[in-house]
Amino acid sequence: MKQGDHKTGHSQRNRFMKAKEIQELIDFISNSGLAEVKIETDEFKLSIKKNSEAPAAKPSENITPQYTQAPTQVAPPAPTEASPAAQNLLEVKSPMIGTFYRSPNPDAEFFVNVGDSIQKGQPVCIIEAMKLFNEVESEVSGKIVKILVDDASPVEYDQPLFLVEPQN
């Protein structure tokens, strides 16, 4: 009977971190206030660095989004009127850290534009995190009043992405 066989089977099962575990780790680090974290094991290297002036992380491997898009002109914000409705705007926030994309691919139309009416559960953008593209659905219904993030920009967990005027 070999004593190492049982141990090898166990380590094989826990060899790689699951995407959910990685996302939880990123969320934890984001909320901890740490500026930089490096984790290195036999199986992988993970380097996470927060820097508000240069938001692009420098991972140990060259990880780039699967598509790039030329910067797009963002429409100037609509003039705001001093009305009670302006104070009742809802936010659609980022559920994770990643890169914000307004369209499913570079050649496609944007999911939503200023002035569009949206329904709860409707896809409004994509957040790319570690080569995984996550469709973000609105948690509110209403009209898009302002898009707060430029296309292909890095976003933080819980960062407001859109301002929505609720429907009556």
PDB file of N, CA, C and O in Angstrom, residues 86 89-92 143-148 160-165:
ATOM      1  N   ALA A  86     -34.816  64.713 -10.263  1.00  0.00           N
ATOM      2  CA  ALA A  86     -33.362  64.552 -10.373  1.00  0.00           C
ATOM      3  C   ALA A  86     -32.766  63.980  -9.097  1.00  0.00           C
ATOM      4  O   ALA A  86     -31.709  63.358  -9.122  1.00  0.00           O
ATOM      5  N   LEU A  89     -32.948  59.668  -8.591  1.00  0.00           N
ATOM      6  CA  LEU A  89     -32.324  58.776  -9.568  1.00  0.00           C
ATOM      7  C   LEU A  89     -31.780  57.531  -8.879  1.00  0.00           C
ATOM      8  O   LEU A  89     -31.292  57.590  -7.755  1.00  0.00           O
ATOM      9  N   LEU A  90     -31.878  56.413  -9.579  1.00  0.00           N
ATOM     10  CA  LEU A  90     -31.354  55.149  -9.083  1.00  0.00           C
ATOM     11  C   LEU A  90     -30.040  54.853  -9.791  1.00  0.00           C
ATOM     12  O   LEU A  90     -29.805  55.315 -10.902  1.00  0.00           O
ATOM     13  N   GLU A  91     -29.197  54.051  -9.150  1.00  0.00           N
ATOM     14  CA  GLU A  91     -27.915  53.692  -9.747  1.00  0.00           C
ATOM     15  C   GLU A  91     -27.910  52.214 -10.119  1.00  0.00           C
ATOM     16  O   GLU A  91     -28.434  51.387  -9.387  1.00  0.00           O
ATOM     17  N   VAL A  92     -27.323  51.920 -11.275  1.00  0.00           N
ATOM     18  CA  VAL A  92     -26.990  50.542 -11.623  1.00  0.00           C
ATOM     19  C   VAL A  92     -25.499  50.441 -11.322  1.00  0.00           C
ATOM     20  O   VAL A  92     -24.707  51.193 -11.885  1.00  0.00           O
ATOM     21  N   LYS A 143     -35.568  54.995 -17.042  1.00  0.00           N
ATOM     22  CA  LYS A 143     -34.949  55.588 -18.225  1.00  0.00           C
ATOM     23  C   LYS A 143     -33.499  55.930 -17.902  1.00  0.00           C
ATOM     24  O   LYS A 143     -33.215  56.537 -16.868  1.00  0.00           O
ATOM     25  N   ILE A 144     -32.585  55.540 -18.794  1.00  0.00           N
ATOM     26  CA  ILE A 144     -31.165  55.865 -18.620  1.00  0.00           C
ATOM     27  C   ILE A 144     -31.004  57.383 -18.736  1.00  0.00           C
ATOM     28  O   ILE A 144     -31.338  57.967 -19.766  1.00  0.00           O
ATOM     29  N   VAL A 145     -30.513  58.007 -17.663  1.00  0.00           N
ATOM     30  CA  VAL A 145     -30.320  59.455 -17.649  1.00  0.00           C
ATOM     31  C   VAL A 145     -28.860  59.792 -17.917  1.00  0.00           C
ATOM     32  O   VAL A 145     -28.541  60.765 -18.595  1.00  0.00           O
ATOM     33  N   LYS A 146     -27.945  58.962 -17.403  1.00  0.00           N
ATOM     34  CA  LYS A 146     -26.515  59.245 -17.571  1.00  0.00           C
ATOM     35  C   LYS A 146     -25.732  57.943 -17.507  1.00  0.00           C
ATOM     36  O   LYS A 146     -26.042  57.059 -16.721  1.00  0.00           O
ATOM     37  N   ILE A 147     -24.711  57.844 -18.362  1.00  0.00           N
ATOM     38  CA  ILE A 147     -23.770  56.724 -18.327  1.00  0.00           C
ATOM     39  C   ILE A 147     -22.512  57.272 -17.669  1.00  0.00           C
ATOM     40  O   ILE A 147     -21.902  58.227 -18.168  1.00  0.00           O
ATOM     41  N   LEU A 148     -22.133  56.692 -16.523  1.00  0.00           N
ATOM     42  CA  LEU A 148     -21.088  57.264 -15.688  1.00  0.00           C
ATOM     43  C   LEU A 148     -19.677  56.757 -16.009  1.00  0.00           C
ATOM     44  O   LEU A 148     -18.705  57.282 -15.487  1.00  0.00           O
ATOM     45  N   PRO A 160     -20.969  52.938  -9.267  1.00  0.00           N
ATOM     46  CA  PRO A 160     -22.125  53.273 -10.102  1.00  0.00           C
ATOM     47  C   PRO A 160     -21.741  53.340 -11.580  1.00  0.00           C
ATOM     48  O   PRO A 160     -20.731  53.938 -11.932  1.00  0.00           O
ATOM     49  N   LEU A 161     -22.552  52.699 -12.434  1.00  0.00           N
ATOM     50  CA  LEU A 161     -22.307  52.662 -13.870  1.00  0.00           C
ATOM     51  C   LEU A 161     -23.289  53.538 -14.632  1.00  0.00           C
ATOM     52  O   LEU A 161     -22.934  54.178 -15.614  1.00  0.00           O
ATOM     53  N   PHE A 162     -24.555  53.507 -14.207  1.00  0.00           N
ATOM     54  CA  PHE A 162     -25.629  54.233 -14.885  1.00  0.00           C
ATOM     55  C   PHE A 162     -26.487  54.944 -13.847  1.00  0.00           C
ATOM     56  O   PHE A 162     -26.670  54.437 -12.738  1.00  0.00           O
ATOM     57  N   LEU A 163     -27.051  56.090 -14.237  1.00  0.00           N
ATOM     58  CA  LEU A 163     -28.098  56.737 -13.447  1.00  0.00           C
ATOM     59  C   LEU A 163     -29.418  56.510 -14.182  1.00  0.00           C
ATOM     60  O   LEU A 163     -29.510  56.733 -15.388  1.00  0.00           O
ATOM     61  N   VAL A 164     -30.409  56.054 -13.439  1.00  0.00           N
ATOM     62  CA  VAL A 164     -31.698  55.693 -14.024  1.00  0.00           C
ATOM     63  C   VAL A 164     -32.808  56.468 -13.311  1.00  0.00           C
ATOM     64  O   VAL A 164     -32.874  56.490 -12.087  1.00  0.00           O
ATOM     65  N   GLU A 165     -33.678  57.086 -14.128  1.00  0.00           N
ATOM     66  CA  GLU A 165     -34.865  57.744 -13.582  1.00  0.00           C
ATOM     67  C   GLU A 165     -35.955  56.684 -13.492  1.00  0.00           C
ATOM     68  O   GLU A 165     -36.326  56.084 -14.496  1.00  0.00           O
TER      69      GLU A 165
END
